[in-house]
Coordinates of C-alpha atoms and ligand atoms in Angstrom, one line a residue:
X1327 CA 0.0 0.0 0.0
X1328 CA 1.7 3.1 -1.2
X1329 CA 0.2 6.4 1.1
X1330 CA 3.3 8.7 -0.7
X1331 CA 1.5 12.1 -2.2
X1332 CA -2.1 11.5 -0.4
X1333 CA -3.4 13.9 1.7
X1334 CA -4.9 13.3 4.7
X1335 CA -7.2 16.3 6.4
X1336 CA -6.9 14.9 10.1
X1337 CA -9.7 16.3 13.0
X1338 CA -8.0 15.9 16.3
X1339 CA -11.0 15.9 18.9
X1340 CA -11.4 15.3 22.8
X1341 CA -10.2 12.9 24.5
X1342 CA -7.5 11.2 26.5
X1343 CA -6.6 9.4 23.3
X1344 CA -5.5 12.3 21.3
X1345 CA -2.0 11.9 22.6
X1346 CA -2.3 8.6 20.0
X1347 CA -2.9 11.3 16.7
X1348 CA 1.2 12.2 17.5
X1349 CA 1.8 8.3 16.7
X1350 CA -0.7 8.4 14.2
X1351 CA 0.6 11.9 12.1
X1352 CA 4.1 9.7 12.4
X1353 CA 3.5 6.7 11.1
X1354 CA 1.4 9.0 7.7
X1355 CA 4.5 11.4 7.5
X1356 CA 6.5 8.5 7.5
X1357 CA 4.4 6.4 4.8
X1358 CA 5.4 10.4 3.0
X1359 CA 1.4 11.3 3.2
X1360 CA 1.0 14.9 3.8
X1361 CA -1.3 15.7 6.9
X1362 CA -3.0 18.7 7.8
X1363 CA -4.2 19.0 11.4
X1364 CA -7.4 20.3 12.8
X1365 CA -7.7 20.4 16.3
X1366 CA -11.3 21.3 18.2
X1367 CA -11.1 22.9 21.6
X1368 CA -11.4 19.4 23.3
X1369 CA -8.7 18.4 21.9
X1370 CA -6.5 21.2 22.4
X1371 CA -7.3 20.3 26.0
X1372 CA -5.2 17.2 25.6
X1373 CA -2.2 17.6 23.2
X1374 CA -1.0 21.1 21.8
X1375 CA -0.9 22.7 18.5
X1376 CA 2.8 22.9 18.8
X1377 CA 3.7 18.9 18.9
X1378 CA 0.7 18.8 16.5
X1379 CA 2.8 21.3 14.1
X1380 CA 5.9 19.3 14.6
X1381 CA 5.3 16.0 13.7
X1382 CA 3.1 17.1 10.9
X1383 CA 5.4 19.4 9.8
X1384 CA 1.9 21.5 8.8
X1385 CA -0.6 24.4 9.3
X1386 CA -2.9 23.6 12.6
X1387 CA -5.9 24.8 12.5
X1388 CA -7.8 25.4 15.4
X1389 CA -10.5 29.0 14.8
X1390 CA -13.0 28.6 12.5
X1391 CA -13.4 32.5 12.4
X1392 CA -9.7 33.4 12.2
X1393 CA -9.3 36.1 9.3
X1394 CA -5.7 34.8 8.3
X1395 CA -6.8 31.3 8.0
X1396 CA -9.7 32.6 6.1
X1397 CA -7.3 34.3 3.7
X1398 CA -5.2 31.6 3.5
X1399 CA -7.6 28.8 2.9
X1400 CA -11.1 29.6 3.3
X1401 CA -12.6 25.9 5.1
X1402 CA -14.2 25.0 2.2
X1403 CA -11.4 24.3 0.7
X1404 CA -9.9 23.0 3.4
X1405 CA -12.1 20.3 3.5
X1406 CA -11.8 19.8 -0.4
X1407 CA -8.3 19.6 -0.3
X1408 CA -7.2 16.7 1.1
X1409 CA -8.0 13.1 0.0
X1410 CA -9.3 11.6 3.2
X1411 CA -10.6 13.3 6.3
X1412 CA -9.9 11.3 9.3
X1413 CA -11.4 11.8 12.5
X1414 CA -9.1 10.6 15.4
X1415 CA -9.9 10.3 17.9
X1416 CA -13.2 11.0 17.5
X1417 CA -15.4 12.0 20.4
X1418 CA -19.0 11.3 21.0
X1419 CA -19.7 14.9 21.0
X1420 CA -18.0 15.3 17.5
X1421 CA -20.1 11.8 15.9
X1422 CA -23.4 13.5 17.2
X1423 CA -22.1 16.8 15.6
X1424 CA -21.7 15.1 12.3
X1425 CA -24.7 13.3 13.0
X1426 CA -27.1 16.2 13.5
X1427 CA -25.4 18.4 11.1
X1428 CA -23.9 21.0 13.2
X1429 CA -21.5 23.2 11.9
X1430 CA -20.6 25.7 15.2
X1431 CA -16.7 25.3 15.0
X1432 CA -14.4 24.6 12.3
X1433 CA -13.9 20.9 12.7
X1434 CA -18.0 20.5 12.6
X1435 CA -17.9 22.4 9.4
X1436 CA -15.4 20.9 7.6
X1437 CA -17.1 17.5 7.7
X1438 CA -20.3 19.2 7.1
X1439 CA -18.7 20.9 4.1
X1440 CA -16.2 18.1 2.5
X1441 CA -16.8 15.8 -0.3
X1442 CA -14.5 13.4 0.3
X1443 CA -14.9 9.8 2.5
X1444 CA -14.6 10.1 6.4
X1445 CA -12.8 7.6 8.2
X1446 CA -14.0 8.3 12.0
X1447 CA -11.8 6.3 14.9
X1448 CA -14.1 6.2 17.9
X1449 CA -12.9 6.6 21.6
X1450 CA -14.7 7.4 24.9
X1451 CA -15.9 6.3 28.0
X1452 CA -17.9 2.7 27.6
X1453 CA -20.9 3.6 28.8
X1454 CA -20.8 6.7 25.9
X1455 CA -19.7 4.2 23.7
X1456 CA -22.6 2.2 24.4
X1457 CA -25.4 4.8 25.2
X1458 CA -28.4 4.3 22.7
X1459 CA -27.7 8.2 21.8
X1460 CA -24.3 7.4 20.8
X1461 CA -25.2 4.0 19.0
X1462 CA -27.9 6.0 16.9
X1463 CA -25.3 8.9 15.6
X1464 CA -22.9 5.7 14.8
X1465 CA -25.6 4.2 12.5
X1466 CA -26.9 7.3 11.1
X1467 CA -22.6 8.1 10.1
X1468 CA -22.4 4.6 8.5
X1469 CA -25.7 5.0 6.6
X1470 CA -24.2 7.9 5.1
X1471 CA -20.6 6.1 3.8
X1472 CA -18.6 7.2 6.7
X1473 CA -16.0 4.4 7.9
X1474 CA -15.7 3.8 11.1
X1475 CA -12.8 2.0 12.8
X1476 CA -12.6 0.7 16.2
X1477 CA -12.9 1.5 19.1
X1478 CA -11.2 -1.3 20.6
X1479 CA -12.0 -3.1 23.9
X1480 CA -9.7 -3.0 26.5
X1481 CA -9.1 -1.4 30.1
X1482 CA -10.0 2.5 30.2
X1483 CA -8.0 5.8 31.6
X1484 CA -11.4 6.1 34.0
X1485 CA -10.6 2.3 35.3
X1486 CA -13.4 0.8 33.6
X1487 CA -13.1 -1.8 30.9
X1488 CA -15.0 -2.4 27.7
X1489 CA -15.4 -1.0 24.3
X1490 CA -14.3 2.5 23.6
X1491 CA -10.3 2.8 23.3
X1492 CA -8.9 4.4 20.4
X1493 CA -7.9 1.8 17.4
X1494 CA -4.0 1.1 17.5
X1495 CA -2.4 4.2 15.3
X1496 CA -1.2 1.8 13.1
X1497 CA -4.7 -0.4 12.8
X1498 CA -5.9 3.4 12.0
X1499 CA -3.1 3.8 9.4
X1500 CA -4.5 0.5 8.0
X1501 CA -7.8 2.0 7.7
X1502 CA -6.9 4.7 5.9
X1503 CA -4.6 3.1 3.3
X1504 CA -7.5 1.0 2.3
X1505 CA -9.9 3.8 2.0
X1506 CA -6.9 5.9 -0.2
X1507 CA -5.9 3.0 -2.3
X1508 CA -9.2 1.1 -3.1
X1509 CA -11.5 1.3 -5.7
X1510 CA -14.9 2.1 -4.5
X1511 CA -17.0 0.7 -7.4
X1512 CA -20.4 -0.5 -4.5
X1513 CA -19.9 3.4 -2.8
X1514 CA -23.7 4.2 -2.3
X1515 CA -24.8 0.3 -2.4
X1516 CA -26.4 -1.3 0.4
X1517 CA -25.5 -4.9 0.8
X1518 CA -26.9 -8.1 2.7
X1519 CA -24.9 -10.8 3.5
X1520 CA -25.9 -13.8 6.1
X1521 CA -22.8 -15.8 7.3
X1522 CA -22.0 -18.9 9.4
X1523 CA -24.4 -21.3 11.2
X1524 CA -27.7 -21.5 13.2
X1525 CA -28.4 -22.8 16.7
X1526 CA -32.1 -24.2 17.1
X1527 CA -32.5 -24.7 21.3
X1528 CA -33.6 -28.2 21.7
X1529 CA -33.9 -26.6 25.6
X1530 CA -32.2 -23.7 26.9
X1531 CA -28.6 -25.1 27.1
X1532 CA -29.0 -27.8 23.7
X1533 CA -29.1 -26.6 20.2
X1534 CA -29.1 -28.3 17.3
X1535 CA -26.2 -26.7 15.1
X1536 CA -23.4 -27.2 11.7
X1537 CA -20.1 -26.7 11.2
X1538 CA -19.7 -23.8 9.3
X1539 CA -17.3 -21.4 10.9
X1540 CA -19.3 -18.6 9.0
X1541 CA -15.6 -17.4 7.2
X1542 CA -16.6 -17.6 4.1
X1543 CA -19.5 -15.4 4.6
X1544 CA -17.4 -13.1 6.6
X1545 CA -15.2 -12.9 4.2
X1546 CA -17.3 -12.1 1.7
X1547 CA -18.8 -8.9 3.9
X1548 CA -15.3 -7.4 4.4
X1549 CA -14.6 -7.9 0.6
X1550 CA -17.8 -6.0 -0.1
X1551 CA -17.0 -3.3 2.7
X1552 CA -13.7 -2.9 1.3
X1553 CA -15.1 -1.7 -2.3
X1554 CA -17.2 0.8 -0.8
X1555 CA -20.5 -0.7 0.2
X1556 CA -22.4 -0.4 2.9
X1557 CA -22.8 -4.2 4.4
X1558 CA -25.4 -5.7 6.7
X1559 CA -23.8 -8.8 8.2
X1560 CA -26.4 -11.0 10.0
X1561 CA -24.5 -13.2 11.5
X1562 CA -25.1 -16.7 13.7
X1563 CA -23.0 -17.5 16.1
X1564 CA -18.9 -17.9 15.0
X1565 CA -15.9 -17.1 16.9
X1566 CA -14.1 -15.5 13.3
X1567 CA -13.9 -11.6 13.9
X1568 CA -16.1 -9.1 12.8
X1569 CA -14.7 -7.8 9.4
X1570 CA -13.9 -4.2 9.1
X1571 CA -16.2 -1.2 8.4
X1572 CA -19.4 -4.3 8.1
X1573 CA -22.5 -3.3 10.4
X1574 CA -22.9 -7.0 12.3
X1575 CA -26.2 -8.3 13.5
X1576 CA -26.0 -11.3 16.0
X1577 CA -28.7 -13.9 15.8
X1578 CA -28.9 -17.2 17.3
X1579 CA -31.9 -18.9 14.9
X1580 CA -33.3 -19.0 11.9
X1581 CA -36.2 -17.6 12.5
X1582 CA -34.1 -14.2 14.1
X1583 CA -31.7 -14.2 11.0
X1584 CA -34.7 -13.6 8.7
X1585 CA -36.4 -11.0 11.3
X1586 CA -32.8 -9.6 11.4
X1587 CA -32.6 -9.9 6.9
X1588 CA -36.0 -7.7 6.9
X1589 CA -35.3 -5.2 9.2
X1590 CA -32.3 -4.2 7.1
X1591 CA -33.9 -3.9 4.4
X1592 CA -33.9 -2.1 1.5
X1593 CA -30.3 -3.7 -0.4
X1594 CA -28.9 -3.6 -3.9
X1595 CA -28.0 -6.9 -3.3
X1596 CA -28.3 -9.8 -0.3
X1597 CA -25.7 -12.6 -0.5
X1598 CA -27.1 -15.2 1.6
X1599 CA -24.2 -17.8 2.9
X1600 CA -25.3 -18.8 6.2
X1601 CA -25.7 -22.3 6.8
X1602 CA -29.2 -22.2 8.7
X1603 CA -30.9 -25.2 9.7
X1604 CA -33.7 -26.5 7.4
X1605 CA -35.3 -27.4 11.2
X1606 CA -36.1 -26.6 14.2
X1607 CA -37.5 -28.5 17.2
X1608 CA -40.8 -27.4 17.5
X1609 CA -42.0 -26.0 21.1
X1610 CA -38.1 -26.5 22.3
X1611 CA -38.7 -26.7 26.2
X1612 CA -38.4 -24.1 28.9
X1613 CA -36.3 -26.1 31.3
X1614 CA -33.3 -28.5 30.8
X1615 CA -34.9 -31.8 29.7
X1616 CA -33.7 -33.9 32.5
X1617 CA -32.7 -38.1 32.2
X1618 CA -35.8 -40.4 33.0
X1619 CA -35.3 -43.0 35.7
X1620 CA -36.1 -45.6 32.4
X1621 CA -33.5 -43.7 30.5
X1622 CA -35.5 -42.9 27.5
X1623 CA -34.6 -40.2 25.5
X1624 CA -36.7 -37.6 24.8
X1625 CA -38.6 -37.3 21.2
X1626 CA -37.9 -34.3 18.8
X1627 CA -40.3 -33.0 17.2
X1628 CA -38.7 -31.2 14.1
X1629 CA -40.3 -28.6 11.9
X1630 CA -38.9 -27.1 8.8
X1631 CA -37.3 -23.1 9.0
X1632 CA -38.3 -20.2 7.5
X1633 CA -36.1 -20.1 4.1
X1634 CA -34.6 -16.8 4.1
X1635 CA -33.0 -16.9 0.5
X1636 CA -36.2 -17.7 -0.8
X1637 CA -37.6 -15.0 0.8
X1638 CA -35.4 -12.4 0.1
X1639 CA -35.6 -13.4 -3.3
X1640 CA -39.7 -13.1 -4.1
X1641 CA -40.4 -11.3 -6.1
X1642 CA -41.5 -7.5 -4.5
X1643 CA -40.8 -4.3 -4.0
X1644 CA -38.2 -4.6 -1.5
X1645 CA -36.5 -7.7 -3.6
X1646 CA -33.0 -6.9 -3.8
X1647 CA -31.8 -6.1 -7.7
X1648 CA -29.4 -9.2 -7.1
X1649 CA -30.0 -12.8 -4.8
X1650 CA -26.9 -14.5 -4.1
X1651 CA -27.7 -18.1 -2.6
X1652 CA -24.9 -21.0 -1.5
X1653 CA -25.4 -24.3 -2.2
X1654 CA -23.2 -26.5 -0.2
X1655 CA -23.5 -30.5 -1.7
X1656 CA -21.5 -33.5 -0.7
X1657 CA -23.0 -34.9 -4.3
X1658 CA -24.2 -34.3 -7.7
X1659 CA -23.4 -30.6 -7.1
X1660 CA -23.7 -28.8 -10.6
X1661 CA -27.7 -30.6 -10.7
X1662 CA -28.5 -29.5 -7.1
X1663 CA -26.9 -26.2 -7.7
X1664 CA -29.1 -25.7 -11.1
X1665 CA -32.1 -27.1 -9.2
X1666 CA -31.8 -24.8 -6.4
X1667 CA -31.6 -21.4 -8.7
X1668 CA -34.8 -22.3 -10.2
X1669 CA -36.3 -23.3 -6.6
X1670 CA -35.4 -20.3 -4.0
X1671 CA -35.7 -17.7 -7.2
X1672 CA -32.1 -16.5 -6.5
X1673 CA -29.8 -14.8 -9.9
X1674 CA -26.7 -16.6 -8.5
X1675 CA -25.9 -19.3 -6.5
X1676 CA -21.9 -20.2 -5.6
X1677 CA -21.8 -24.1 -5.3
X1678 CA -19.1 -25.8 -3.5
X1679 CA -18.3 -29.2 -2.7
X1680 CA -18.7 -30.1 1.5
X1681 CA -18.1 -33.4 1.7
X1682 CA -15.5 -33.9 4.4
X1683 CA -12.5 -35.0 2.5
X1684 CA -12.3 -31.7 0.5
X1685 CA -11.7 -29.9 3.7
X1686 CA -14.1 -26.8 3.1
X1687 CA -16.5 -26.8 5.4
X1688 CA -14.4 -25.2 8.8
X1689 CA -11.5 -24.9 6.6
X1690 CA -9.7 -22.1 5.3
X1691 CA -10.0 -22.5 0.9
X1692 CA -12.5 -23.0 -1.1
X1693 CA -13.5 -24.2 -4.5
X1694 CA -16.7 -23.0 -5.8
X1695 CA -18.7 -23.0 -9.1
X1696 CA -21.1 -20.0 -9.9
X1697 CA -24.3 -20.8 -11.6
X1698 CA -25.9 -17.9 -12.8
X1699 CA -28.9 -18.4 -16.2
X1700 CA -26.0 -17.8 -18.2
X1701 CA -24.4 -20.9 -17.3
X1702 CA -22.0 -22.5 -15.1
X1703 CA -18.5 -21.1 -14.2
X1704 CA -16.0 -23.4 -12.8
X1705 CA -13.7 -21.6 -10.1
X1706 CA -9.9 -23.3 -9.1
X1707 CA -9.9 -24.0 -5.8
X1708 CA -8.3 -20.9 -3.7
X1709 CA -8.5 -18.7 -0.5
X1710 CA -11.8 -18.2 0.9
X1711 CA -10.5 -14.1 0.5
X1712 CA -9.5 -15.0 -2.7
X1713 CA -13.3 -16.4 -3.5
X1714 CA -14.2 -13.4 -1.6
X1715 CA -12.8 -10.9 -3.2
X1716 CA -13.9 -12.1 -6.5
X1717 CA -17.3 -12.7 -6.2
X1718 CA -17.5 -8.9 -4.5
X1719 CA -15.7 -7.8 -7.7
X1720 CA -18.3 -10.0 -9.6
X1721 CA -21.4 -8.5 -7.1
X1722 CA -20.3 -4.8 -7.8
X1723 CA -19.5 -5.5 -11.9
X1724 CA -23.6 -6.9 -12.0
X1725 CA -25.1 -3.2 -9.7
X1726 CA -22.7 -0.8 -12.0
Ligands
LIG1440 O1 -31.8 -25.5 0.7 P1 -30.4 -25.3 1.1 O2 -30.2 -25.1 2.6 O3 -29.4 -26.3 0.5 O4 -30.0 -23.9 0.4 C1 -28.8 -23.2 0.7 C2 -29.0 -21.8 0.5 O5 -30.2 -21.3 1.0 C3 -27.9 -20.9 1.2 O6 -27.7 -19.7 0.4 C4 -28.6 -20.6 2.5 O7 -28.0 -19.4 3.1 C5 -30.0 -20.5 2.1 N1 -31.0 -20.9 3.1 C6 -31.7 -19.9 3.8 N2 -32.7 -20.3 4.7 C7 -32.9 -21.6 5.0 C8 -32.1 -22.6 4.4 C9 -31.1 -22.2 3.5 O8 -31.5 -18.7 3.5 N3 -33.8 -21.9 5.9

């Protein structure tokens, strides 16, 4: 990732964090990206314009109404001029600025007044972090094509621990050489992806569950993220990561994965490959079945799942201009795959062999065959990035 010649507008606001923007307007200078510092009174409260001038080796602007700055560069063009604008750290006061549309000091107004992405890095107290107030401006800023990275989780300068420390500079540096050096071809696309398995309670501690380790899907939702769409990722329970800049939805069942597929609806496109269960146990008990002195096991009742590619795919006015659909066979995969595109009323569906000795299913690669009413094409086995990364590339060539 080459940063040399970008320029990177960077809004240094409140917070015990901002000492981290020195590290941060190091490791850019030293990647030879120019930066230009904005610092809002909170900040100023925390690290000065001097080491801010520096290590940038730049103009810091701090007045919105200072006549020389004015002269010099009126903000409008401030905010036009760089290539990025990167928020970091970025206070809750500043995201519900951005969110409501305030424009009362010169930070507010630059990011009210710029055309160019936003890459905002998150840190404050936990509880700000996680107050419904704070959760709302988040959304609204992602819903709008601001990136957001972080925060982390971790022990906090107020001796509480959780969810709001500022991103490691260079996980932030990261950030922003993807945003600078990536094509953006789904920018203004909304897209649904479901990823990894179900669990259907059998009682409250038994589920009845699959293998999938829900990588693939996940995967697939960074790839998206990381061509400029905005990605739903309703997710069943996995232990891979949440990929970058991807909104995730947790669910458990079936049955909360397609409550969880509606409510984010409207997409341009829902890529459904989430293993769900075709069943469930109908009226799964309340209480831990227990042994019976005879030791018979208890009957299960199964009942089929709601099929959320199928829904997602009838026709309506909320059906997604493209249905992606997995079809995961141990056996006469091409027919099952054809079988299945006529069945749920998907466009695509990516096939791929599970059947234990291939290694997929948990694994790490993939080999996968896209079926679209074109035809069939056969792709060599490879990374499940690499199948990823593709089939995104494939995703935003069919919304163009
Ligand atoms: O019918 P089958 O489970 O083989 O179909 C697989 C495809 O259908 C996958 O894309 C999967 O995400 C989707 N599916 C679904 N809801 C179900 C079952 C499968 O969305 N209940």
């Amino acid at each position: 990732m080459t940063l040399a010649g970008k320029r990177v507008l960077l809004i240094v606001s409140g917070g015990i964090a901002a000492y981290k923007a020195i590290e941060l307007i190091r490791l850019l200078r030293k990647a030879s990206c120019a930066v230009t510092c904005v610092l809002t009174a909170g900040g100023a409260q925390f690290v000065t314009q001097l080491s801010l001038q520096a290590i940038s080796e730049g103009k810091v602007y701090t007045d919105l109404f200072s006549l020389t700055d004015e002269s010099e560069m009126g903000h409008i063009q401030l905010s036009r001029s760089a290539d990025l604008v990167v928020v970091a750290p970025a206070s809750a006061d500043i995201l519900a600025k951005m969110a409501a549309g305030l424009a009362g000091d010169l930070a507010s107004t630059l990011l009210l007044a710029t055309d160019k992405r936003v890459l905002v890095a998150p840190a404050m107290n936990v509880r700000m972090w996680s107050h419904p107030a704070t959760v709302a401006n988040v959304a609204t800023l992602r819903r709008r094509g601001v990136a957001v990275i972080g925060p982390d989780e971790g022990a906090m300068a107020c001796n509480e621990f959780g969810a709001g420390r500022l991103s490691e500079p260079p996980a932030i540096l990261a950030a922003i050489g993807a945003l600078l050096t990536a094509p953006q071809p789904l920018a203004g696309r909304h897209v649904l992806v479901t990823s990894g398995p179900t669990h259907e309670p059998i009682d409250p501690v038994r589920y009845i569950a699959n293998r999938s380790s829900g990588r693939q899907g996940h995967a697939i939702a960074g790839a998206l993220a990381a061509l400029g769409a905005r990605v739903t990722l309703v997710s069943g329970p996995v232990s891979v990561p949440d990929p970058a800049g991807v909104t995730v939805r947790r669910v458990e069942t079936a049955a909360e994965m397609l409550a969880a597929c509606t409510a984010a609806l409207p997409a341009d496109a829902a890529i459904c490959a989430a293993a769900v269960a075709d069943w469930r146990v109908e009226n799964a008990a309340g209480l831990k079945l227990k042994k019976t002195p005879d030791g018979a096991p208890p009957g299960l009742h199964l009942v089929p799942n709601p099929d959320i590619l199928a829904t997602l795919s009838a026709t309506g006015p909320e059906r997604p201009r493209l249905v992606v659909g997995f079809a995961a066979e141990t056996h006469d995969l091409r027919t099952h795959a054809a079988d299945k595109l006529r069945r749920k009323g998907c466009d695509w569906i990516v096939a791929n062999d599970v059947s234990p000795a291939t290694g997929i299913m948990g694994g790490t690669e993939n080999e996968v065959h896209l079926i679209t009413h074109d035809g069939i094409e056969d792709w060599p086995r490879m990374d499940k990035d690499a199948v990823a990364a593709r089939l995104a590339a494939r995703v935003a060539a069919a919304l163009a």
